[in-house]
Amino acid sequence: MKALLTLFALLLTPPLLAQSALPPAPYADRQISDPALERKAKALMETIRCLTCQSQSIADSNASMAGDMRSQIRERIMAGEEPEHIRRWLIERYGDWVSYEPTADPVLWPLWGAPLLLIGLGLLLLRGRIKRKARR
Amino acid sequence: MIAEAGLVALWLAAALAFLQLGLVAFGLAGKKSELLEAVRPVAVAQGALTTIAFTALIALFMRSDMSVLLVANNSHSMKPWLYKFAGTWGNHEGSMLLWVTVMGVAGAAVALFERALRRDTHMATLGGQAAISLGFYAFLLFASNPFARINPPAADGQGLNPLLQDPGLAFHPPTLYLGYVGLSVAFSFAIGALLTRQVDASFARAMRPWVLAAWILLTLGITAGSYWAYYELGWGGWWFWDPVENASLMPWLAATALLHSVTVLATRDALRAWTVMLAVIAFSMSMVGTFLVRSGILTSVHAFAVDPERGSFILVLLGIYIGGALALFGWRVGAVREGAPFELVSRETMLVVNNLLLSVILGLVLIGTLYPLLTEAFGHKVSVGAPYFDRIAGPIALILMIVMAAGPLTRWRRDNLAEVGRRLIVPAVIAMIAFAAVAILAWGRIGVLPFLGLVIALAVAAGSVAPLWKRNLRRTPLFTWGMVVAHLGCAVSLAGMACDSAFTVEKLAAVRPGDVVEAAGWKLRLTRIVPIAGDNWTALQADMEASRNGGPPVMLHPQSRFFPSPPTTTTEAALLTRWNGQLYVVLGQEADQGRWQLRVWWKPFVTLIWFGGALVALGGALALVGRERRGWLLKWRGKAAVA
Amino acid sequence: MRKLLIWLPLALFAGFFILFASGLLKPDDRVITSKQVGKTLPDFTLPPAASDRPALMSRELATGKPRLLNIFASWCVPCAAEAPQLLALKRAGVEIDAIAIRDAREDVDRFLARYGNPYDRIGLDARSSVQIALGSSGVPESFVIDGKGRIAYQHVGDIRADDIPMILQQLEDAR
């Protein structure tokens, strides 16, 4: 939304201008026939960041490389690989950046502490503002 | 000549802003009443001049005056008139001119219509508004002149980013800007009140309608933007937790908190320092958002002209205004007395919890959005996206929804827990029924958050209308109706979000003409793929017939559009709206051997998301009219009594 | 206590201000580098991408002396701009292999005929799978592979004329 908001997706522009003419990889835009496996694959794809786009997951990108990654993920899920294993494999190649799902990396721990910190700060501000017990 | 006239108007407006600031400063410091007399006319004239400048820019775009650099870079003579018109703000300079125009007009409105505020605070507020405007005038005139000429004139323009060539551009940015920049009035009120040390209930009552008006427009703007992103990006998503989206959400969160705290201040004369703080934060978030979006320090899906040099200019403005306001706060707020403590079971406490939770969500969105910037400073690239925000803001938002239902059912000052519980019985029973129903129908098929979202949406919908229970509806004040409608809108929107994430059916297929795709009871037959030509684009269009459960077929025409200037391909999704959901069809690439890629989604009740957003804005409008009308009536009666 | 809380917002804003300023001052760095640098090449066998060059296997890259592995595509404009630099490296005695991404043989042949062919072997990676395994995020990119088949260096984007000495140095260092 967007500040001048939602003036959109420039990001779509560069890849589309110089994009391979080759048809998409087999499973780029084709679902796995087993719905349970497709759900697994889809959940993973939604948390993998597209490399040639600015700020999109590979699940909603038109870039051809995102299509190739979708295809690869579906094929590996069909071959029985676990989504988290694929994520680790991708992180070994592209670093934590590639995963929207926060990894266990200590550098991300403060993100999980943030809600507690903020609620704690709020309660500190509230101290003494609310009577403990309703007076009768 | 139009461009020069616009530029002169802009310079004059800037000069008037300077004069306005000077009049207020010397008038208040020297207690010179005659100086202060001139402030209001100056503010009105300044608003008029900004309007003239903006109108001049619109005229240049409508006439496709290619001797103006901005028009040549962002428009094209062959464009449909609507996009020439809307293209005025579809670029950096034009949108910043819109920004100062909104500030100028809002300042004029405060000068003309504000009657409730004490005179010195009113003047200080207008001084604050002029001070903020000055920075943005400087930004426009020195770093982003929209009226710059080129010689020789361009043969034709380079065109507007095709993704912006949508009716959404005519509505979404101006609405959002009115809201974004409208919050500057609350900011100026806070500055004025800190300067005159008048932070009290009457100040809050004066500020409330201005906050409400900006908040309504912000709500509409965000809702419209979300729908625009939904149909334009072509993947069925309506919120991506993208930095630019977060930048618009943060002012809204702050304004929503402010709206509620200002009510506590107006009614109970409490939360003084906090309300002033929120008024400062809300517009600060607008400015921070503008900085994030324009400076390019964060990457976004949404297209903006990004320029680090302009970013530094905005950063300086941030430093002056936000830093200055917070310093003023620290300096002056110590003198503001705290109100008496609240009873634990009271409307006040509910509103305080509302403020706490909204502020925590705001803090989390801010931290999450900026965190990648922080780690990158230490050489570690990370991504923070939907999985984090959903998981962390989602549960807090759900708790907030419950408080939202309970709050209006709790009395001011002191209430009894058992009594409140009794009033919540109906929503609680509905929650239990909903829990059982959703559990039986969809257990194991949907995630925890959508599940809880559905249950809470149903219960909160019942809870929101509960304040009307056993009341004479015709005698219920309009602002109570407004609150009920706005809260109901939140529940409706939540139901839409939960349904979309729980029950959306996705079908990807590669089909030849004549083939049929089936999804969620829909049968879609691809008739043919035809090339078609539009105003300034060509497209491949899929002609399709869709029918549900053997019903009559409806024609659908998803397109893949190619724009030559600038060269871009966009997808135009075909949307078929039914009362119980929306069918969303996108034509993708040619796959192989004459087969075409189709993406089909059936999204049950997804439209509730935006319908709910519109209800929230409508509720705000009812509350605004209700409060103001009461003010008019009282004034009229007062005059009648004096007579 | 209250005193501290009153000034807390300003202190927090100062922190954000510094963060924003550092974000602006730092050169724009959108490059995602491969975390495979320093590791052994992944195993792969690719079919030939051009009519007159052999196919490419990962173990053929471990020849005892450093080689350059170029990732390119016939549909990529910067790759064409990079071609003269690769030819210059070739003339300087660098052995270069290539992987063509999402390409077709006729297109690669046409590309090489037009812009020159500095490559010994060219493998065709029709679905970017080797590219992903290498941790490469786009075209063109170039990897320095040392004699034992280890990735010694990654260059993201096209090699410019003034990058050549640096690339030669990287190849030297990988010895």
mmCIF file of N, CA and C in Angstrom, chain C residues 79-159:
data_model
loop_
_atom_site.group_PDB
_atom_site.id
_atom_site.type_symbol
_atom_site.label_atom_id
_atom_site.label_comp_id
_atom_site.label_asym_id
_atom_site.label_seq_id
_atom_site.Cartn_x
_atom_site.Cartn_y
_atom_site.Cartn_z
ATOM 1 N N CYS C 79 25.103 -9.793 -21.095
ATOM 2 C CA CYS C 79 26.028 -10.861 -21.491
ATOM 3 C C CYS C 79 26.703 -10.506 -22.811
ATOM 4 N N ALA C 80 25.921 -9.904 -23.706
ATOM 5 C CA ALA C 80 26.501 -9.489 -24.981
ATOM 6 C C ALA C 80 27.528 -8.384 -24.748
ATOM 7 N N ALA C 81 27.210 -7.493 -23.817
ATOM 8 C CA ALA C 81 28.139 -6.402 -23.515
ATOM 9 C C ALA C 81 29.425 -6.924 -22.892
ATOM 10 N N GLU C 82 29.331 -8.076 -22.238
ATOM 11 C CA GLU C 82 30.481 -8.639 -21.539
ATOM 12 C C GLU C 82 31.420 -9.385 -22.499
ATOM 13 N N ALA C 83 30.897 -9.799 -23.653
ATOM 14 C CA ALA C 83 31.636 -10.681 -24.557
ATOM 15 C C ALA C 83 33.056 -10.189 -24.887
ATOM 16 N N PRO C 84 33.257 -8.905 -25.221
ATOM 17 C CA PRO C 84 34.623 -8.460 -25.556
ATOM 18 C C PRO C 84 35.617 -8.674 -24.405
ATOM 19 N N GLN C 85 35.154 -8.491 -23.175
ATOM 20 C CA GLN C 85 36.052 -8.679 -22.024
ATOM 21 C C GLN C 85 36.451 -10.148 -21.886
ATOM 22 N N LEU C 86 35.473 -11.040 -22.134
ATOM 23 C CA LEU C 86 35.789 -12.469 -22.055
ATOM 24 C C LEU C 86 36.792 -12.842 -23.144
ATOM 25 N N LEU C 87 36.609 -12.262 -24.331
ATOM 26 C CA LEU C 87 37.564 -12.542 -25.409
ATOM 27 C C LEU C 87 38.955 -12.035 -25.039
ATOM 28 N N ALA C 88 39.024 -10.880 -24.384
ATOM 29 C CA ALA C 88 40.313 -10.335 -23.954
ATOM 30 C C ALA C 88 40.963 -11.267 -22.929
ATOM 31 N N LEU C 89 40.157 -11.788 -22.010
ATOM 32 C CA LEU C 89 40.693 -12.727 -21.014
ATOM 33 C C LEU C 89 41.227 -13.971 -21.710
ATOM 34 N N LYS C 90 40.469 -14.426 -22.701
ATOM 35 C CA LYS C 90 40.876 -15.599 -23.467
ATOM 36 C C LYS C 90 42.252 -15.346 -24.107
ATOM 37 N N ARG C 91 42.379 -14.160 -24.707
ATOM 38 C CA ARG C 91 43.657 -13.819 -25.331
ATOM 39 C C ARG C 91 44.775 -13.767 -24.302
ATOM 40 N N ALA C 92 44.427 -13.411 -23.060
ATOM 41 C CA ALA C 92 45.436 -13.357 -21.995
ATOM 42 C C ALA C 92 45.767 -14.755 -21.481
ATOM 43 N N GLY C 93 45.164 -15.773 -22.099
ATOM 44 C CA GLY C 93 45.514 -17.139 -21.734
ATOM 45 C C GLY C 93 44.597 -17.793 -20.727
ATOM 46 N N VAL C 94 43.485 -17.148 -20.401
ATOM 47 C CA VAL C 94 42.558 -17.738 -19.432
ATOM 48 C C VAL C 94 41.698 -18.783 -20.130
ATOM 49 N N GLU C 95 41.537 -19.912 -19.466
ATOM 50 C CA GLU C 95 40.657 -20.943 -20.024
ATOM 51 C C GLU C 95 39.261 -20.730 -19.465
ATOM 52 N N ILE C 96 38.289 -20.605 -20.346
ATOM 53 C CA ILE C 96 36.932 -20.255 -19.928
ATOM 54 C C ILE C 96 35.944 -21.323 -20.372
ATOM 55 N N ASP C 97 35.109 -21.761 -19.420
ATOM 56 C CA ASP C 97 33.977 -22.621 -19.754
ATOM 57 C C ASP C 97 32.713 -21.839 -19.441
ATOM 58 N N ALA C 98 31.590 -22.368 -19.917
ATOM 59 C CA ALA C 98 30.369 -21.594 -19.710
ATOM 60 C C ALA C 98 29.171 -22.485 -19.451
ATOM 61 N N ILE C 99 28.205 -21.907 -18.790
ATOM 62 C CA ILE C 99 26.892 -22.538 -18.645
ATOM 63 C C ILE C 99 25.879 -21.568 -19.225
ATOM 64 N N ALA C 100 25.094 -22.054 -20.201
ATOM 65 C CA ALA C 100 24.053 -21.213 -20.806
ATOM 66 C C ALA C 100 22.742 -21.509 -20.090
ATOM 67 N N ILE C 101 22.107 -20.435 -19.589
ATOM 68 C CA ILE C 101 20.920 -20.599 -18.761
ATOM 69 C C ILE C 101 19.653 -20.471 -19.610
ATOM 70 N N ARG C 102 18.741 -21.408 -19.434
ATOM 71 C CA ARG C 102 17.422 -21.371 -20.100
ATOM 72 C C ARG C 102 17.579 -21.000 -21.573
ATOM 73 N N ASP C 103 18.372 -21.770 -22.280
ATOM 74 C CA ASP C 103 18.685 -21.376 -23.643
ATOM 75 C C ASP C 103 18.376 -22.496 -24.629
ATOM 76 N N ALA C 104 18.461 -22.157 -25.921
ATOM 77 C CA ALA C 104 18.278 -23.152 -26.974
ATOM 78 C C ALA C 104 19.522 -23.127 -27.857
ATOM 79 N N ARG C 105 19.855 -24.286 -28.428
ATOM 80 C CA ARG C 105 21.134 -24.404 -29.120
ATOM 81 C C ARG C 105 21.273 -23.402 -30.270
ATOM 82 N N GLU C 106 20.191 -23.233 -31.074
ATOM 83 C CA GLU C 106 20.265 -22.297 -32.212
ATOM 84 C C GLU C 106 20.556 -20.884 -31.713
ATOM 85 N N ASP C 107 19.903 -20.525 -30.600
ATOM 86 C CA ASP C 107 20.103 -19.172 -30.081
ATOM 87 C C ASP C 107 21.541 -18.975 -29.607
ATOM 88 N N VAL C 108 22.090 -20.000 -28.928
ATOM 89 C CA VAL C 108 23.465 -19.893 -28.449
ATOM 90 C C VAL C 108 24.418 -19.786 -29.642
ATOM 91 N N ASP C 109 24.188 -20.624 -30.672
ATOM 92 C CA ASP C 109 25.043 -20.569 -31.867
ATOM 93 C C ASP C 109 25.034 -19.173 -32.470
ATOM 94 N N ARG C 110 23.837 -18.604 -32.583
ATOM 95 C CA ARG C 110 23.709 -17.281 -33.184
ATOM 96 C C ARG C 110 24.437 -16.236 -32.324
ATOM 97 N N PHE C 111 24.259 -16.341 -30.996
ATOM 98 C CA PHE C 111 24.892 -15.416 -30.063
ATOM 99 C C PHE C 111 26.406 -15.474 -30.207
ATOM 100 N N LEU C 112 26.961 -16.705 -30.250
ATOM 101 C CA LEU C 112 28.419 -16.865 -30.306
ATOM 102 C C LEU C 112 28.961 -16.390 -31.649
ATOM 103 N N ALA C 113 28.194 -16.640 -32.727
ATOM 104 C CA ALA C 113 28.635 -16.192 -34.046
ATOM 105 C C ALA C 113 28.717 -14.671 -34.070
ATOM 106 N N ARG C 114 27.809 -14.040 -33.361
ATOM 107 C CA ARG C 114 27.733 -12.591 -33.409
ATOM 108 C C ARG C 114 28.743 -11.915 -32.480
ATOM 109 N N TYR C 115 28.860 -12.456 -31.250
ATOM 110 C CA TYR C 115 29.681 -11.754 -30.253
ATOM 111 C C TYR C 115 31.027 -12.423 -29.986
ATOM 112 N N GLY C 116 31.322 -13.536 -30.660
ATOM 113 C CA GLY C 116 32.584 -14.226 -30.446
ATOM 114 C C GLY C 116 32.435 -15.343 -29.441
ATOM 115 N N ASN C 117 33.362 -16.316 -29.515
ATOM 116 C CA ASN C 117 33.241 -17.498 -28.669
ATOM 117 C C ASN C 117 34.526 -17.745 -27.897
ATOM 118 N N PRO C 118 34.601 -17.313 -26.645
ATOM 119 C CA PRO C 118 35.818 -17.511 -25.861
ATOM 120 C C PRO C 118 35.811 -18.829 -25.092
ATOM 121 N N TYR C 119 34.785 -19.657 -25.286
ATOM 122 C CA TYR C 119 34.568 -20.798 -24.385
ATOM 123 C C TYR C 119 35.184 -22.085 -24.920
ATOM 124 N N ASP C 120 35.706 -22.936 -24.004
ATOM 125 C CA ASP C 120 36.171 -24.271 -24.371
ATOM 126 C C ASP C 120 35.006 -25.248 -24.388
ATOM 127 N N ARG C 121 34.193 -25.198 -23.329
ATOM 128 C CA ARG C 121 33.042 -26.095 -23.228
ATOM 129 C C ARG C 121 31.842 -25.265 -22.796
ATOM 130 N N ILE C 122 30.674 -25.637 -23.285
ATOM 131 C CA ILE C 122 29.456 -24.921 -22.877
ATOM 132 C C ILE C 122 28.379 -25.938 -22.516
ATOM 133 N N GLY C 123 27.924 -25.880 -21.286
ATOM 134 C CA GLY C 123 26.832 -26.757 -20.863
ATOM 135 C C GLY C 123 25.511 -26.008 -20.908
ATOM 136 N N LEU C 124 24.457 -26.740 -21.207
ATOM 137 C CA LEU C 124 23.127 -26.131 -21.278
ATOM 138 C C LEU C 124 22.349 -26.432 -19.996
ATOM 139 N N ASP C 125 21.964 -25.362 -19.273
ATOM 140 C CA ASP C 125 21.213 -25.521 -18.035
ATOM 141 C C ASP C 125 19.792 -25.009 -18.277
ATOM 142 N N ALA C 126 18.967 -25.882 -18.867
ATOM 143 C CA ALA C 126 17.660 -25.439 -19.360
ATOM 144 C C ALA C 126 16.737 -24.985 -18.240
ATOM 145 N N ARG C 127 16.930 -25.499 -17.016
ATOM 146 C CA ARG C 127 16.006 -25.145 -15.940
ATOM 147 C C ARG C 127 16.722 -24.500 -14.764
ATOM 148 N N SER C 128 17.843 -23.871 -15.037
ATOM 149 C CA SER C 128 18.603 -23.128 -14.028
ATOM 150 C C SER C 128 19.010 -23.980 -12.837
ATOM 151 N N SER C 129 18.957 -25.319 -12.943
ATOM 152 C CA SER C 129 19.190 -26.109 -11.727
ATOM 153 C C SER C 129 20.648 -26.042 -11.277
ATOM 154 N N VAL C 130 21.597 -26.035 -12.238
ATOM 155 C CA VAL C 130 22.997 -25.910 -11.839
ATOM 156 C C VAL C 130 23.268 -24.496 -11.329
ATOM 157 N N GLN C 131 22.629 -23.532 -11.965
ATOM 158 C CA GLN C 131 22.775 -22.151 -11.514
ATOM 159 C C GLN C 131 22.351 -22.029 -10.040
ATOM 160 N N ILE C 132 21.222 -22.636 -9.705
ATOM 161 C CA ILE C 132 20.745 -22.568 -8.321
ATOM 162 C C ILE C 132 21.703 -23.316 -7.394
ATOM 163 N N ALA C 133 22.187 -24.482 -7.869
ATOM 164 C CA ALA C 133 23.107 -25.254 -7.035
ATOM 165 C C ALA C 133 24.402 -24.489 -6.763
ATOM 166 N N LEU C 134 24.782 -23.621 -7.710
ATOM 167 C CA LEU C 134 25.994 -22.822 -7.523
ATOM 168 C C LEU C 134 25.751 -21.623 -6.613
ATOM 169 N N GLY C 135 24.486 -21.305 -6.375
ATOM 170 C CA GLY C 135 24.183 -20.105 -5.593
ATOM 171 C C GLY C 135 24.299 -18.849 -6.431
ATOM 172 N N SER C 136 24.143 -19.000 -7.745
ATOM 173 C CA SER C 136 24.199 -17.843 -8.624
ATOM 174 C C SER C 136 22.791 -17.262 -8.749
ATOM 175 N N SER C 137 22.711 -15.913 -8.761
ATOM 176 C CA SER C 137 21.373 -15.329 -8.724
ATOM 177 C C SER C 137 20.984 -14.606 -10.004
ATOM 178 N N GLY C 138 21.758 -14.734 -11.044
ATOM 179 C CA GLY C 138 21.359 -14.093 -12.290
ATOM 180 C C GLY C 138 22.400 -14.283 -13.366
ATOM 181 N N VAL C 139 22.174 -13.659 -14.501
ATOM 182 C CA VAL C 139 23.151 -13.687 -15.583
ATOM 183 C C VAL C 139 23.536 -12.252 -15.916
ATOM 184 N N PRO C 140 24.776 -11.952 -16.314
ATOM 185 C CA PRO C 140 25.901 -12.892 -16.281
ATOM 186 C C PRO C 140 26.573 -12.912 -14.914
ATOM 187 N N GLU C 141 27.211 -14.045 -14.644
ATOM 188 C CA GLU C 141 28.064 -14.156 -13.466
ATOM 189 C C GLU C 141 29.266 -14.989 -13.869
ATOM 190 N N SER C 142 30.364 -14.822 -13.136
ATOM 191 C CA SER C 142 31.558 -15.608 -13.458
ATOM 192 C C SER C 142 32.162 -16.147 -12.169
ATOM 193 N N PHE C 143 32.565 -17.405 -12.211
ATOM 194 C CA PHE C 143 33.200 -18.026 -11.054
ATOM 195 C C PHE C 143 34.633 -18.399 -11.406
ATOM 196 N N VAL C 144 35.553 -18.140 -10.482
ATOM 197 C CA VAL C 144 36.910 -18.651 -10.646
ATOM 198 C C VAL C 144 36.962 -20.006 -9.953
ATOM 199 N N ILE C 145 37.327 -21.051 -10.709
ATOM 200 C CA ILE C 145 37.399 -22.404 -10.162
ATOM 201 C C ILE C 145 38.871 -22.784 -10.070
ATOM 202 N N ASP C 146 39.320 -23.205 -8.889
ATOM 203 C CA ASP C 146 40.748 -23.520 -8.785
ATOM 204 C C ASP C 146 41.045 -24.925 -9.318
ATOM 205 N N GLY C 147 42.299 -25.297 -9.301
ATOM 206 C CA GLY C 147 42.719 -26.553 -9.912
ATOM 207 C C GLY C 147 42.049 -27.782 -9.328
ATOM 208 N N LYS C 148 41.599 -27.682 -8.055
ATOM 209 C CA LYS C 148 40.978 -28.850 -7.427
ATOM 210 C C LYS C 148 39.459 -28.862 -7.565
ATOM 211 N N GLY C 149 38.928 -27.901 -8.335
ATOM 212 C CA GLY C 149 37.472 -27.868 -8.519
ATOM 213 C C GLY C 149 36.746 -27.138 -7.404
ATOM 214 N N ARG C 150 37.469 -26.238 -6.700
ATOM 215 C CA ARG C 150 36.862 -25.461 -5.627
ATOM 216 C C ARG C 150 36.495 -24.083 -6.186
ATOM 217 N N ILE C 151 35.356 -23.524 -5.721
ATOM 218 C CA ILE C 151 34.973 -22.186 -6.167
ATOM 219 C C ILE C 151 35.798 -21.174 -5.387
ATOM 220 N N ALA C 152 36.654 -20.428 -6.098
ATOM 221 C CA ALA C 152 37.555 -19.518 -5.397
ATOM 222 C C ALA C 152 36.998 -18.102 -5.344
ATOM 223 N N TYR C 153 36.182 -17.720 -6.325
ATOM 224 C CA TYR C 153 35.732 -16.328 -6.396
ATOM 225 C C TYR C 153 34.486 -16.259 -7.248
ATOM 226 N N GLN C 154 33.588 -15.311 -6.876
ATOM 227 C CA GLN C 154 32.388 -15.097 -7.681
ATOM 228 C C GLN C 154 32.324 -13.640 -8.112
ATOM 229 N N HIS C 155 32.104 -13.435 -9.401
ATOM 230 C CA HIS C 155 31.902 -12.063 -9.885
ATOM 231 C C HIS C 155 30.460 -11.944 -10.356
ATOM 232 N N VAL C 156 29.685 -11.048 -9.671
ATOM 233 C CA VAL C 156 28.280 -10.892 -10.034
ATOM 234 C C VAL C 156 28.153 -9.753 -11.035
ATOM 235 N N GLY C 157 27.388 -9.992 -12.102
ATOM 236 C CA GLY C 157 27.192 -8.962 -13.123
ATOM 237 C C GLY C 157 28.238 -9.086 -14.215
ATOM 238 N N ASP C 158 28.141 -8.217 -15.219
ATOM 239 C CA ASP C 158 29.066 -8.344 -16.344
ATOM 240 C C ASP C 158 30.459 -7.847 -15.961
ATOM 241 N N ILE C 159 31.456 -8.503 -16.538
ATOM 242 C CA ILE C 159 32.846 -8.105 -16.317
ATOM 243 C C ILE C 159 33.126 -6.891 -17.201
#
